[in-house]
Amino acid sequence: MNLDPDVLQVYAAPLAELAPGERVLAAVVTNAPMGLDPPLPPDGGDHPATAGSAAGSVAATILSPPKPGQGFFWWLLFGRSAAGAPTSTAAASRRACLGHHPLMLVVTDTRLRLYEPRDGAYFVDDAGNAAKPATERLLPLWDTPRSAVRSARVGWHRLHRNRLTIEFTDGSWASFASLFQMGRRKASTIVAALNG
């Protein structure tokens, strides 16, 4: 079992099935980092939240967003993980992340997409999963056109050594980070694909 799999190779078949006609440029397994988010879009938006994995539900309960009055301490420890209006692209992406852990960020020639890899958190190349149908390996969560992305960068931010930040053309931004799954080299492939 490979601890540092090539995500594009592992998920080539299910991505081809779930994104027909698109050319995948980069993919990485990551998470939505802890921190202050923008207000989430109201129910009934274009990108409704879907039920997450059991692990994601447990994590969401333990690491719940700050309650009123706790925002300063949450910001002090983790900073902001996204910013924008409730109707922004960043807010929609954060809503899609709720209850899902880990996430797979995919850049195609036309879209930026988020999936939940259902094969497991760290050992995504387990040979026993390769024969499963695409819908049992990847759950589509959210996407936006590449034209909605202004820029991307990776850098150090508080507790996140390799934090990937994506800025959108509506002025909002969202970050992704993972201590174990997304190092600087992997995050840089997403940056290069979005900025290219």
Short mmCIF file of C-alpha atoms in Angstrom, two decimals:
data_model
loop_
_atom_site.label_atom_id
_atom_site.label_comp_id
_atom_site.label_asym_id
_atom_site.label_seq_id
_atom_site.Cartn_x
_atom_site.Cartn_y
_atom_site.Cartn_z
CA MET A 1 0.00 0.00 0.00
CA ASN A 2 1.52 3.30 -1.13
CA LEU A 3 1.41 6.09 1.46
CA ASP A 4 1.95 8.79 -1.18
CA PRO A 5 -0.10 7.69 -4.20
CA ASP A 6 -0.40 9.51 -7.51
CA VAL A 7 -4.01 10.64 -7.21
CA LEU A 8 -4.44 11.11 -10.97
CA GLN A 9 -3.37 7.53 -11.58
CA VAL A 10 -5.46 6.08 -8.75
CA TYR A 11 -8.65 7.87 -9.83
CA ALA A 12 -8.14 8.01 -13.61
CA ALA A 13 -11.06 5.69 -14.40
CA PRO A 14 -13.68 7.15 -12.03
CA LEU A 15 -12.75 10.72 -12.98
CA ALA A 16 -13.13 9.88 -16.66
CA GLU A 17 -16.58 8.47 -15.90
CA LEU A 18 -17.72 11.35 -13.68
CA ALA A 19 -16.25 14.14 -15.83
CA PRO A 20 -16.78 12.88 -19.39
CA GLY A 21 -15.08 14.96 -22.06
CA GLU A 22 -12.96 16.91 -19.58
CA ARG A 23 -9.18 16.70 -19.41
CA VAL A 24 -7.96 16.43 -15.81
CA LEU A 25 -4.93 18.67 -15.24
CA ALA A 26 -4.26 18.20 -11.51
CA ALA A 27 -5.78 16.50 -8.46
CA VAL A 28 -4.91 16.33 -4.79
CA VAL A 29 -6.43 14.85 -1.63
CA THR A 30 -6.86 17.61 0.97
CA ASN A 31 -9.22 19.01 3.61
CA ALA A 32 -11.05 22.22 4.37
CA PRO A 33 -8.87 23.77 7.11
CA MET A 34 -10.28 24.92 10.41
CA GLY A 35 -10.84 28.64 10.72
CA LEU A 36 -13.47 31.30 10.24
CA ASP A 37 -15.64 30.87 7.15
CA PRO A 38 -17.92 33.36 5.40
CA PRO A 39 -21.65 33.06 6.19
CA LEU A 40 -22.93 30.03 4.30
CA PRO A 41 -25.43 30.39 1.44
CA PRO A 42 -29.08 29.91 2.37
CA ASP A 43 -30.74 26.53 1.79
CA GLY A 44 -31.92 25.94 -1.74
CA GLY A 45 -28.82 27.47 -3.36
CA ASP A 46 -27.10 26.15 -6.45
CA HIS A 47 -24.78 23.93 -4.41
CA PRO A 48 -26.77 22.22 -1.66
CA ALA A 49 -24.98 20.38 1.11
CA THR A 50 -25.10 16.61 0.93
CA ALA A 51 -24.77 14.00 3.63
CA GLY A 52 -21.15 13.35 4.54
CA SER A 53 -19.20 10.36 5.74
CA ALA A 54 -19.44 9.08 9.33
CA ALA A 55 -15.87 10.24 9.99
CA GLY A 56 -16.70 13.70 8.68
CA SER A 57 -19.80 13.93 10.89
CA VAL A 58 -17.78 13.00 13.98
CA ALA A 59 -15.06 15.51 13.08
CA ALA A 60 -17.63 18.23 12.46
CA THR A 61 -19.15 17.61 15.89
CA ILE A 62 -15.80 17.75 17.70
CA LEU A 63 -14.37 20.63 15.66
CA SER A 64 -17.57 22.62 15.34
CA PRO A 65 -17.50 26.24 14.10
CA PRO A 66 -17.15 28.94 16.75
CA LYS A 67 -20.23 29.97 18.66
CA PRO A 68 -21.09 33.67 19.06
CA GLY A 69 -18.36 35.40 21.06
CA GLN A 70 -15.73 32.76 20.27
CA GLY A 71 -14.75 34.16 16.88
CA PHE A 72 -11.63 35.96 18.13
CA PHE A 73 -10.08 32.83 19.66
CA TRP A 74 -10.98 30.73 16.61
CA TRP A 75 -9.36 33.38 14.40
CA LEU A 76 -6.31 33.60 16.70
CA LEU A 77 -5.63 29.86 16.45
CA PHE A 78 -6.60 29.15 12.86
CA GLY A 79 -7.21 32.45 11.07
CA ARG A 80 -9.74 32.59 8.27
CA SER A 81 -10.27 29.56 6.08
CA ALA A 82 -12.38 31.46 3.56
CA ALA A 83 -13.89 34.90 3.02
CA GLY A 84 -16.71 36.35 0.97
CA ALA A 85 -20.40 37.14 0.92
CA PRO A 86 -22.99 34.43 1.68
CA THR A 87 -23.71 34.21 -2.06
CA SER A 88 -20.02 34.04 -3.07
CA THR A 89 -18.21 31.20 -4.78
CA ALA A 90 -16.13 30.62 -1.64
CA ALA A 91 -19.22 30.34 0.57
CA ALA A 92 -20.75 27.81 -1.83
CA SER A 93 -17.56 25.73 -1.81
CA ARG A 94 -17.44 25.77 2.02
CA ARG A 95 -21.04 24.67 2.26
CA ALA A 96 -20.23 21.74 -0.02
CA CYS A 97 -17.34 20.75 2.29
CA LEU A 98 -19.49 20.43 5.41
CA GLY A 99 -19.32 16.92 6.86
CA HIS A 100 -16.90 15.65 4.20
CA HIS A 101 -13.39 14.48 5.08
CA PRO A 102 -11.11 14.09 3.21
CA LEU A 103 -11.75 16.05 0.01
CA MET A 104 -10.30 15.70 -3.46
CA LEU A 105 -9.67 18.93 -5.33
CA VAL A 106 -9.58 18.44 -9.10
CA VAL A 107 -8.69 20.94 -11.83
CA THR A 108 -9.90 20.11 -15.32
CA ASP A 109 -9.56 22.11 -18.52
CA THR A 110 -13.01 23.63 -17.86
CA ARG A 111 -13.79 23.41 -14.14
CA LEU A 112 -12.54 23.36 -10.56
CA ARG A 113 -14.23 20.43 -8.85
CA LEU A 114 -14.54 18.98 -5.35
CA TYR A 115 -15.14 15.31 -4.63
CA GLU A 116 -15.24 13.17 -1.54
CA PRO A 117 -12.92 10.18 -2.09
CA ARG A 118 -14.80 7.30 -0.51
CA ASP A 119 -11.88 4.84 -0.58
CA GLY A 120 -10.43 6.03 2.74
CA ALA A 121 -8.55 8.95 4.21
CA TYR A 122 -4.90 8.00 3.67
CA PHE A 123 -4.67 4.77 1.70
CA VAL A 124 -6.50 5.87 -1.43
CA ASP A 125 -4.64 3.35 -3.59
CA ASP A 126 -5.88 0.22 -1.79
CA ALA A 127 -6.02 -2.41 -4.54
CA GLY A 128 -9.40 -3.68 -3.31
CA ASN A 129 -11.06 -0.40 -4.28
CA ALA A 130 -9.95 -0.32 -7.93
CA ALA A 131 -12.82 -2.52 -9.14
CA LYS A 132 -15.57 -0.45 -7.50
CA PRO A 133 -17.78 1.70 -9.74
CA ALA A 134 -16.99 5.41 -9.93
CA THR A 135 -19.99 6.40 -7.80
CA GLU A 136 -18.67 4.23 -4.95
CA ARG A 137 -15.19 5.75 -5.19
CA LEU A 138 -15.91 9.45 -5.72
CA LEU A 139 -18.85 11.58 -4.59
CA PRO A 140 -19.16 14.87 -6.53
CA LEU A 141 -19.69 17.75 -4.10
CA TRP A 142 -19.22 21.04 -5.97
CA ASP A 143 -17.77 22.62 -9.08
CA THR A 144 -17.27 26.02 -10.62
CA PRO A 145 -16.03 27.11 -14.06
CA ARG A 146 -12.31 27.78 -14.41
CA SER A 147 -13.28 31.30 -15.48
CA ALA A 148 -14.52 31.91 -11.90
CA VAL A 149 -10.96 31.43 -10.54
CA ARG A 150 -8.73 34.52 -10.44
CA SER A 151 -5.55 32.96 -8.99
CA ALA A 152 -4.11 30.36 -6.62
CA ARG A 153 -1.12 30.22 -4.32
CA VAL A 154 0.40 28.00 -1.63
CA GLY A 155 2.11 29.23 1.51
CA TRP A 156 2.48 29.01 5.28
CA HIS A 157 -0.42 30.28 7.38
CA ARG A 158 -0.42 29.80 11.15
CA LEU A 159 -0.81 26.05 11.81
CA HIS A 160 -1.00 25.19 8.11
CA ARG A 161 2.42 24.69 6.56
CA ASN A 162 1.19 24.10 3.02
CA ARG A 163 -2.05 26.00 2.73
CA LEU A 164 -3.57 26.29 -0.74
CA THR A 165 -5.59 29.48 -1.24
CA ILE A 166 -7.81 29.95 -4.27
CA GLU A 167 -9.11 33.43 -5.12
CA PHE A 168 -12.28 33.79 -7.15
CA THR A 169 -13.31 36.55 -9.54
CA ASP A 170 -16.15 37.66 -7.23
CA GLY A 171 -13.54 38.74 -4.66
CA SER A 172 -14.02 35.73 -2.35
CA TRP A 173 -11.38 33.12 -1.50
CA ALA A 174 -11.18 29.66 0.07
CA SER A 175 -8.29 27.63 1.46
CA PHE A 176 -7.44 23.94 1.62
CA ALA A 177 -4.83 22.20 3.75
CA SER A 178 -3.82 18.76 4.97
CA LEU A 179 -0.90 17.83 7.20
CA PHE A 180 -0.64 14.27 5.89
CA GLN A 181 -2.05 14.32 2.36
CA MET A 182 -1.12 17.58 0.65
CA GLY A 183 2.47 18.72 0.79
CA ARG A 184 3.84 21.76 -1.01
CA ARG A 185 4.72 19.77 -4.14
CA LYS A 186 1.18 18.44 -4.51
CA ALA A 187 -0.43 21.80 -3.74
CA SER A 188 1.83 23.41 -6.34
CA THR A 189 0.36 21.19 -9.08
CA ILE A 190 -3.06 22.72 -8.38
CA VAL A 191 -1.56 26.23 -8.36
CA ALA A 192 0.16 25.63 -11.69
CA ALA A 193 -3.00 24.20 -13.28
CA LEU A 194 -5.18 27.10 -12.12
CA ASN A 195 -2.68 29.85 -12.89
CA GLY A 196 -1.59 28.35 -16.23
#
